Every structure is written in structure tokens, then in C-alpha cells.
Amino acid sequence: MKKMLYSLMLNDDVVREIDILAHRSGTNRSNFINQILADYVNLTTPEKRVNDIFKAIENSVLEAGELVPFFTPNNLTMSLKSCLEYKYRPTLKYEVELYRGGGSSIGELSVIFRTQSSSLISDMADFFRIWKSVEDRYLPSRGITDTEYALYSNKFVRSIAVPRRDCTSDELAGAISEYIELFDRLVKGYLSGRFTAGDIDGIYRQFADNRLILI
């Protein structure tokens, strides 16, 4: 949704109260006024849609209980934390960023881990490569193409694909939540030795077969 600069004549007292409310909401004056006007004319802004999606993700993962969400309203990024089943219980952080505009993807998911253990770094890298290989095998036939991946020393990044069908904020939140929950369950299972690469392949295929919305 394109934004342009407009001039408005406003009462100083009104502006002062707007600034106070904007600060409490974690945003600035322009965004706050934009949202007030959008609500008045019953228009959903990209920021409002992202806010609704993140709130629904937060509610979903809190109910499941495996991930701890961190969400600040009026922000285009949220994070979720999980503890790996590994000695010293290192933390795994999932960071979801959603874009305002359209394009070949609606955002990206970053999986971030911090450890000094060379064996854990190696095992995580192995899992990420397995994960990409599995998605390369099953996603194109289900209409998800051009997914981008990047692997760094302590971070795995994957683009979030545009769904192949129109969906509500709750439906998209459900798809993102289920994807992260699956990833979290399988990476923990792989690191603990419960799941092999073949297990991951089979579980992912079943997951993809039973989802109306894939990202």
C-alpha cells in the first residue's frame, strides 16, 4: 500500500495526546494517525494485517506450549524461542519478518542459534541441508517455487512463500505457526538421535500432503 506525504492542520492539544498514545503503542505519530483513519474507514493496512498475524501466531504457540513468543505491536518482526535437547540447553530463536508489500515472498524466517560447540554447529548445519533437500523435493510439485535459502555460521534463513490461495490473517498465522512447530520438533529429534534424515523426509511429506496452505 503506497504512502504519500500530506499536510494536516491539527490542534496542538490533539497532537500532544496522539503522541502520548503513539508512544504507548510503540509507534510514531504518522503510523498511529494512519491506523486511526484506516480503522475509521474500515480499511486494513499492511501494518494492521501483520499485527493481526503475529497476534494469532502468539496465541497459537502459547497454546501448544513448546515455543515462547516475543511480540511487540506495530512491529514487522516477531521472535519465538525454544530450548534444544542438548547439553547446556542452548537456545534456538525463530525470527519471523513479514513485508508490507507484495513480491515473490511475503517475508522471511531466520533460525538463529548461538553456541561455541563445534559438534552442535556441525549437526545444525547438517539438519539445515537435510531440510532444504526435503523442501526442494516436495514443495515445487505443490506450487511453491523460488524459495530462497541462506546458511551462515549461526543462522539459517528461508524466504516465506506467497500462499497459492487467498487466506485470512488467522489462516496465514496458522500456516506459519505449524511450519515453525514442525521445524522445531524435527530439529530437536534429529539432534537427539530420535529422527534420521529418512524420518524427516517422511514426516515432512505427510505434513505437506495434509496442508491446504504451504509457505
PDB file of C-alpha atoms in Angstrom:
ATOM      1  CA  MET A   1       0.000   0.000   0.000  1.00  0.00           C
ATOM      2  CA  LYS A   2       1.660   3.204  -1.244  1.00  0.00           C
ATOM      3  CA  LYS A   3       2.270   6.051   1.176  1.00  0.00           C
ATOM      4  CA  MET A   4       2.474   9.756   0.327  1.00  0.00           C
ATOM      5  CA  LEU A   5       3.162  12.944   2.261  1.00  0.00           C
ATOM      6  CA  TYR A   6       0.129  15.049   3.225  1.00  0.00           C
ATOM      7  CA  SER A   7      -0.174  18.243   5.272  1.00  0.00           C
ATOM      8  CA  LEU A   8      -2.797  18.482   8.007  1.00  0.00           C
ATOM      9  CA  MET A   9      -3.763  21.316  10.331  1.00  0.00           C
ATOM     10  CA  LEU A  10      -4.184  19.833  13.811  1.00  0.00           C
ATOM     11  CA  ASN A  11      -4.805  21.284  17.238  1.00  0.00           C
ATOM     12  CA  ASP A  12      -1.693  21.259  19.456  1.00  0.00           C
ATOM     13  CA  ASP A  13      -3.552  19.557  22.290  1.00  0.00           C
ATOM     14  CA  VAL A  14      -4.733  16.822  19.937  1.00  0.00           C
ATOM     15  CA  VAL A  15      -1.210  16.253  18.644  1.00  0.00           C
ATOM     16  CA  ARG A  16       0.141  16.040  22.194  1.00  0.00           C
ATOM     17  CA  GLU A  17      -2.386  13.348  23.136  1.00  0.00           C
ATOM     18  CA  ILE A  18      -1.751  11.496  19.862  1.00  0.00           C
ATOM     19  CA  ASP A  19       1.990  11.459  20.571  1.00  0.00           C
ATOM     20  CA  ILE A  20       1.410  10.035  24.049  1.00  0.00           C
ATOM     21  CA  LEU A  21      -0.806   7.239  22.701  1.00  0.00           C
ATOM     22  CA  ALA A  22       1.572   6.547  19.812  1.00  0.00           C
ATOM     23  CA  HIS A  23       4.479   6.176  22.245  1.00  0.00           C
ATOM     24  CA  ARG A  24       2.486   3.755  24.398  1.00  0.00           C
ATOM     25  CA  SER A  25       1.672   1.732  21.287  1.00  0.00           C
ATOM     26  CA  GLY A  26       5.308   1.534  20.227  1.00  0.00           C
ATOM     27  CA  THR A  27       4.885   3.523  17.022  1.00  0.00           C
ATOM     28  CA  ASN A  28       5.169   7.094  15.744  1.00  0.00           C
ATOM     29  CA  ARG A  29       2.649   9.840  15.144  1.00  0.00           C
ATOM     30  CA  SER A  30       2.210   9.242  11.403  1.00  0.00           C
ATOM     31  CA  ASN A  31       1.643   5.499  11.734  1.00  0.00           C
ATOM     32  CA  PHE A  32      -0.725   5.980  14.643  1.00  0.00           C
ATOM     33  CA  ILE A  33      -2.862   8.557  12.824  1.00  0.00           C
ATOM     34  CA  ASN A  34      -2.784   6.412   9.670  1.00  0.00           C
ATOM     35  CA  GLN A  35      -4.144   3.448  11.637  1.00  0.00           C
ATOM     36  CA  ILE A  36      -6.845   5.550  13.323  1.00  0.00           C
ATOM     37  CA  LEU A  37      -8.063   6.776   9.938  1.00  0.00           C
ATOM     38  CA  ALA A  38      -7.851   3.288   8.425  1.00  0.00           C
ATOM     39  CA  ASP A  39      -9.966   1.872  11.260  1.00  0.00           C
ATOM     40  CA  TYR A  40     -12.488   4.687  10.806  1.00  0.00           C
ATOM     41  CA  VAL A  41     -12.998   3.890   7.114  1.00  0.00           C
ATOM     42  CA  ASN A  42     -12.819   0.131   7.776  1.00  0.00           C
ATOM     43  CA  LEU A  43      -9.591  -0.390   5.810  1.00  0.00           C
ATOM     44  CA  THR A  44      -6.976  -2.985   6.775  1.00  0.00           C
ATOM     45  CA  THR A  45      -3.471  -1.575   6.371  1.00  0.00           C
ATOM     46  CA  PRO A  46      -0.445  -3.830   5.786  1.00  0.00           C
ATOM     47  CA  GLU A  47       0.739  -2.962   9.305  1.00  0.00           C
ATOM     48  CA  LYS A  48      -2.624  -3.966  10.797  1.00  0.00           C
ATOM     49  CA  ARG A  49      -2.592  -7.264   8.882  1.00  0.00           C
ATOM     50  CA  VAL A  50       0.928  -8.071  10.103  1.00  0.00           C
ATOM     51  CA  ASN A  51      -0.109  -7.160  13.642  1.00  0.00           C
ATOM     52  CA  ASP A  52      -3.121  -9.494  13.408  1.00  0.00           C
ATOM     53  CA  ILE A  53      -0.970 -12.329  12.028  1.00  0.00           C
ATOM     54  CA  PHE A  54       1.632 -12.009  14.785  1.00  0.00           C
ATOM     55  CA  LYS A  55      -1.034 -11.887  17.474  1.00  0.00           C
ATOM     56  CA  ALA A  56      -2.598 -15.077  16.093  1.00  0.00           C
ATOM     57  CA  ILE A  57       0.834 -16.774  15.973  1.00  0.00           C
ATOM     58  CA  GLU A  58       1.427 -15.741  19.572  1.00  0.00           C
ATOM     59  CA  ASN A  59      -1.897 -17.259  20.673  1.00  0.00           C
ATOM     60  CA  SER A  60      -1.277 -20.453  18.702  1.00  0.00           C
ATOM     61  CA  VAL A  61       2.201 -21.240  20.036  1.00  0.00           C
ATOM     62  CA  LEU A  62       1.272 -20.310  23.606  1.00  0.00           C
ATOM     63  CA  GLU A  63      -1.477 -22.896  23.435  1.00  0.00           C
ATOM     64  CA  ALA A  64       0.948 -25.559  22.171  1.00  0.00           C
ATOM     65  CA  GLY A  65       3.471 -24.665  24.887  1.00  0.00           C
ATOM     66  CA  GLU A  66       6.719 -25.596  23.112  1.00  0.00           C
ATOM     67  CA  LEU A  67       7.723 -22.117  21.933  1.00  0.00           C
ATOM     68  CA  VAL A  68       7.919 -18.813  23.799  1.00  0.00           C
ATOM     69  CA  PRO A  69       6.787 -15.874  21.612  1.00  0.00           C
ATOM     70  CA  PHE A  70       8.030 -12.294  21.871  1.00  0.00           C
ATOM     71  CA  PHE A  71       5.793  -9.864  20.052  1.00  0.00           C
ATOM     72  CA  THR A  72       5.645  -6.072  20.138  1.00  0.00           C
ATOM     73  CA  PRO A  73       2.624  -4.448  18.455  1.00  0.00           C
ATOM     74  CA  ASN A  74       3.299  -2.270  15.412  1.00  0.00           C
ATOM     75  CA  ASN A  75       6.485  -4.150  14.595  1.00  0.00           C
ATOM     76  CA  LEU A  76       7.110  -6.104  11.379  1.00  0.00           C
ATOM     77  CA  THR A  77       9.201  -8.723  13.200  1.00  0.00           C
ATOM     78  CA  MET A  78       8.432 -11.189  15.974  1.00  0.00           C
ATOM     79  CA  SER A  79      10.570 -13.883  17.590  1.00  0.00           C
ATOM     80  CA  LEU A  80       9.953 -17.233  19.220  1.00  0.00           C
ATOM     81  CA  LYS A  81      12.404 -19.059  21.463  1.00  0.00           C
ATOM     82  CA  SER A  82      12.938 -22.740  22.123  1.00  0.00           C
ATOM     83  CA  CYS A  83      15.476 -24.804  24.085  1.00  0.00           C
ATOM     84  CA  LEU A  84      17.346 -27.538  22.245  1.00  0.00           C
ATOM     85  CA  GLU A  85      17.533 -31.019  23.710  1.00  0.00           C
ATOM     86  CA  TYR A  86      21.286 -30.753  24.058  1.00  0.00           C
ATOM     87  CA  LYS A  87      23.660 -30.403  26.972  1.00  0.00           C
ATOM     88  CA  TYR A  88      23.648 -26.879  28.399  1.00  0.00           C
ATOM     89  CA  ARG A  89      20.205 -26.417  26.799  1.00  0.00           C
ATOM     90  CA  PRO A  90      21.248 -23.872  24.142  1.00  0.00           C
ATOM     91  CA  THR A  91      18.544 -21.531  22.874  1.00  0.00           C
ATOM     92  CA  LEU A  92      17.132 -21.604  19.380  1.00  0.00           C
ATOM     93  CA  LYS A  93      15.437 -18.412  18.199  1.00  0.00           C
ATOM     94  CA  TYR A  94      12.991 -18.191  15.320  1.00  0.00           C
ATOM     95  CA  GLU A  95      12.614 -14.700  13.907  1.00  0.00           C
ATOM     96  CA  VAL A  96       9.694 -14.004  11.576  1.00  0.00           C
ATOM     97  CA  GLU A  97       9.748 -10.877   9.433  1.00  0.00           C
ATOM     98  CA  LEU A  98       6.753 -10.014   7.245  1.00  0.00           C
ATOM     99  CA  TYR A  99       6.897  -7.451   4.468  1.00  0.00           C
ATOM    100  CA  ARG A 100       4.431  -4.615   3.905  1.00  0.00           C
ATOM    101  CA  GLY A 101       4.246  -5.011   0.143  1.00  0.00           C
ATOM    102  CA  GLY A 102       3.868  -7.813  -2.354  1.00  0.00           C
ATOM    103  CA  GLY A 103       6.546  -9.678  -4.252  1.00  0.00           C
ATOM    104  CA  SER A 104       7.854 -13.186  -4.705  1.00  0.00           C
ATOM    105  CA  SER A 105       7.743 -13.735  -0.930  1.00  0.00           C
ATOM    106  CA  ILE A 106       5.791 -12.291   1.990  1.00  0.00           C
ATOM    107  CA  GLY A 107       8.719 -12.313   4.392  1.00  0.00           C
ATOM    108  CA  GLU A 108      11.482 -14.472   5.784  1.00  0.00           C
ATOM    109  CA  LEU A 109      12.147 -16.850   8.648  1.00  0.00           C
ATOM    110  CA  SER A 110      15.516 -16.812  10.386  1.00  0.00           C
ATOM    111  CA  VAL A 111      16.613 -19.650  12.665  1.00  0.00           C
ATOM    112  CA  ILE A 112      19.317 -18.332  14.970  1.00  0.00           C
ATOM    113  CA  PHE A 113      21.477 -20.315  17.382  1.00  0.00           C
ATOM    114  CA  ARG A 114      24.476 -19.293  19.450  1.00  0.00           C
ATOM    115  CA  THR A 115      26.939 -21.896  20.643  1.00  0.00           C
ATOM    116  CA  GLN A 116      30.671 -22.497  20.938  1.00  0.00           C
ATOM    117  CA  SER A 117      30.238 -26.239  20.395  1.00  0.00           C
ATOM    118  CA  SER A 118      31.747 -27.256  17.061  1.00  0.00           C
ATOM    119  CA  SER A 119      29.799 -30.527  17.099  1.00  0.00           C
ATOM    120  CA  LEU A 120      26.486 -28.731  17.579  1.00  0.00           C
ATOM    121  CA  ILE A 121      27.328 -26.245  14.821  1.00  0.00           C
ATOM    122  CA  SER A 122      28.123 -29.161  12.501  1.00  0.00           C
ATOM    123  CA  ASP A 123      24.926 -31.056  13.425  1.00  0.00           C
ATOM    124  CA  MET A 124      22.791 -27.940  12.923  1.00  0.00           C
ATOM    125  CA  ALA A 125      24.335 -27.335   9.510  1.00  0.00           C
ATOM    126  CA  ASP A 126      23.641 -30.974   8.567  1.00  0.00           C
ATOM    127  CA  PHE A 127      19.991 -30.581   9.591  1.00  0.00           C
ATOM    128  CA  PHE A 128      19.590 -27.361   7.606  1.00  0.00           C
ATOM    129  CA  ARG A 129      20.944 -29.065   4.486  1.00  0.00           C
ATOM    130  CA  ILE A 130      18.589 -32.007   5.002  1.00  0.00           C
ATOM    131  CA  TRP A 131      15.685 -29.601   5.469  1.00  0.00           C
ATOM    132  CA  LYS A 132      16.440 -27.729   2.241  1.00  0.00           C
ATOM    133  CA  SER A 133      16.853 -31.002   0.337  1.00  0.00           C
ATOM    134  CA  VAL A 134      13.473 -32.238   1.573  1.00  0.00           C
ATOM    135  CA  GLU A 135      11.747 -28.972   0.650  1.00  0.00           C
ATOM    136  CA  ASP A 136      13.397 -28.991  -2.778  1.00  0.00           C
ATOM    137  CA  ARG A 137      11.865 -32.435  -3.270  1.00  0.00           C
ATOM    138  CA  TYR A 138       8.294 -31.740  -2.166  1.00  0.00           C
ATOM    139  CA  LEU A 139       7.452 -28.037  -2.461  1.00  0.00           C
ATOM    140  CA  PRO A 140       7.701 -27.424  -6.256  1.00  0.00           C
ATOM    141  CA  SER A 141       5.063 -30.062  -7.020  1.00  0.00           C
ATOM    142  CA  ARG A 142       2.755 -28.248  -4.599  1.00  0.00           C
ATOM    143  CA  GLY A 143       3.157 -24.870  -6.266  1.00  0.00           C
ATOM    144  CA  ILE A 144       5.877 -23.420  -4.015  1.00  0.00           C
ATOM    145  CA  THR A 145       8.855 -22.413  -6.147  1.00  0.00           C
ATOM    146  CA  ASP A 146      11.730 -19.945  -5.969  1.00  0.00           C
ATOM    147  CA  THR A 147      12.157 -20.366  -2.218  1.00  0.00           C
ATOM    148  CA  GLU A 148      15.423 -18.728  -1.177  1.00  0.00           C
ATOM    149  CA  TYR A 149      17.762 -20.106   1.474  1.00  0.00           C
ATOM    150  CA  ALA A 150      20.948 -18.881   3.133  1.00  0.00           C
ATOM    151  CA  LEU A 151      23.157 -20.581   5.718  1.00  0.00           C
ATOM    152  CA  TYR A 152      25.567 -18.620   7.903  1.00  0.00           C
ATOM    153  CA  SER A 153      27.761 -19.659  10.816  1.00  0.00           C
ATOM    154  CA  ASN A 154      24.940 -19.294  13.341  1.00  0.00           C
ATOM    155  CA  LYS A 155      21.851 -18.611  11.260  1.00  0.00           C
ATOM    156  CA  PHE A 156      19.638 -20.298   8.685  1.00  0.00           C
ATOM    157  CA  VAL A 157      17.374 -18.041   6.614  1.00  0.00           C
ATOM    158  CA  ARG A 158      14.453 -19.077   4.449  1.00  0.00           C
ATOM    159  CA  SER A 159      12.040 -16.896   2.487  1.00  0.00           C
ATOM    160  CA  ILE A 160       8.325 -17.277   3.267  1.00  0.00           C
ATOM    161  CA  ALA A 161       6.456 -18.038   0.074  1.00  0.00           C
ATOM    162  CA  VAL A 162       3.278 -16.334  -1.065  1.00  0.00           C
ATOM    163  CA  PRO A 163       0.448 -18.836  -0.401  1.00  0.00           C
ATOM    164  CA  ARG A 164      -1.085 -20.374  -3.533  1.00  0.00           C
ATOM    165  CA  ARG A 165      -4.553 -19.285  -2.434  1.00  0.00           C
ATOM    166  CA  ASP A 166      -6.063 -16.269  -0.712  1.00  0.00           C
ATOM    167  CA  CYS A 167      -6.145 -16.710   3.036  1.00  0.00           C
ATOM    168  CA  THR A 168      -7.169 -14.798   6.108  1.00  0.00           C
ATOM    169  CA  SER A 169      -4.739 -13.477   8.702  1.00  0.00           C
ATOM    170  CA  ASP A 170      -5.665 -16.377  11.003  1.00  0.00           C
ATOM    171  CA  GLU A 171      -5.075 -18.937   8.250  1.00  0.00           C
ATOM    172  CA  LEU A 172      -1.694 -17.480   7.361  1.00  0.00           C
ATOM    173  CA  ALA A 173      -0.750 -17.312  11.042  1.00  0.00           C
ATOM    174  CA  GLY A 174      -1.729 -20.970  11.378  1.00  0.00           C
ATOM    175  CA  ALA A 175       0.446 -21.938   8.404  1.00  0.00           C
ATOM    176  CA  ILE A 176       3.471 -20.080   9.798  1.00  0.00           C
ATOM    177  CA  SER A 177       2.939 -21.474  13.311  1.00  0.00           C
ATOM    178  CA  GLU A 178       2.604 -25.057  12.073  1.00  0.00           C
ATOM    179  CA  TYR A 179       5.701 -24.722   9.913  1.00  0.00           C
ATOM    180  CA  ILE A 180       7.845 -23.431  12.791  1.00  0.00           C
ATOM    181  CA  GLU A 181       6.458 -26.047  15.187  1.00  0.00           C
ATOM    182  CA  LEU A 182       7.284 -28.811  12.688  1.00  0.00           C
ATOM    183  CA  PHE A 183      10.796 -27.457  12.159  1.00  0.00           C
ATOM    184  CA  ASP A 184      11.342 -27.186  15.916  1.00  0.00           C
ATOM    185  CA  ARG A 185      10.120 -30.738  16.572  1.00  0.00           C
ATOM    186  CA  LEU A 186      12.245 -32.257  13.826  1.00  0.00           C
ATOM    187  CA  VAL A 187      15.458 -30.372  14.570  1.00  0.00           C
ATOM    188  CA  LYS A 188      15.208 -31.452  18.218  1.00  0.00           C
ATOM    189  CA  GLY A 189      14.510 -35.023  17.166  1.00  0.00           C
ATOM    190  CA  TYR A 190      17.444 -35.042  14.766  1.00  0.00           C
ATOM    191  CA  LEU A 191      19.906 -33.627  17.293  1.00  0.00           C
ATOM    192  CA  SER A 192      18.790 -36.109  19.947  1.00  0.00           C
ATOM    193  CA  GLY A 193      19.059 -39.052  17.539  1.00  0.00           C
ATOM    194  CA  ARG A 194      15.329 -39.848  17.501  1.00  0.00           C
ATOM    195  CA  PHE A 195      14.933 -38.901  13.841  1.00  0.00           C
ATOM    196  CA  THR A 196      17.077 -39.816  10.854  1.00  0.00           C
ATOM    197  CA  ALA A 197      17.178 -37.980   7.536  1.00  0.00           C
ATOM    198  CA  GLY A 198      14.713 -40.575   6.229  1.00  0.00           C
ATOM    199  CA  ASP A 199      12.332 -39.892   9.127  1.00  0.00           C
ATOM    200  CA  ILE A 200      12.454 -36.162   8.414  1.00  0.00           C
ATOM    201  CA  ASP A 201      11.670 -36.818   4.753  1.00  0.00           C
ATOM    202  CA  GLY A 202       8.641 -38.952   5.589  1.00  0.00           C
ATOM    203  CA  ILE A 203       7.250 -36.634   8.268  1.00  0.00           C
ATOM    204  CA  TYR A 204       7.648 -33.580   6.051  1.00  0.00           C
ATOM    205  CA  ARG A 205       5.958 -35.292   3.095  1.00  0.00           C
ATOM    206  CA  GLN A 206       2.984 -36.194   5.277  1.00  0.00           C
ATOM    207  CA  PHE A 207       2.871 -32.629   6.602  1.00  0.00           C
ATOM    208  CA  ALA A 208       2.853 -31.169   3.079  1.00  0.00           C
ATOM    209  CA  ASP A 209       0.174 -33.620   1.924  1.00  0.00           C
ATOM    210  CA  ASN A 210      -2.209 -32.569   4.693  1.00  0.00           C
ATOM    211  CA  ARG A 211      -1.930 -28.780   4.474  1.00  0.00           C
ATOM    212  CA  LEU A 212      -4.138 -26.509   2.397  1.00  0.00           C
ATOM    213  CA  ILE A 213      -1.727 -23.615   2.861  1.00  0.00           C
ATOM    214  CA  LEU A 214       2.013 -24.031   2.423  1.00  0.00           C
ATOM    215  CA  ILE A 215       4.601 -21.326   2.779  1.00  0.00           C
TER     216      ILE A 215
END
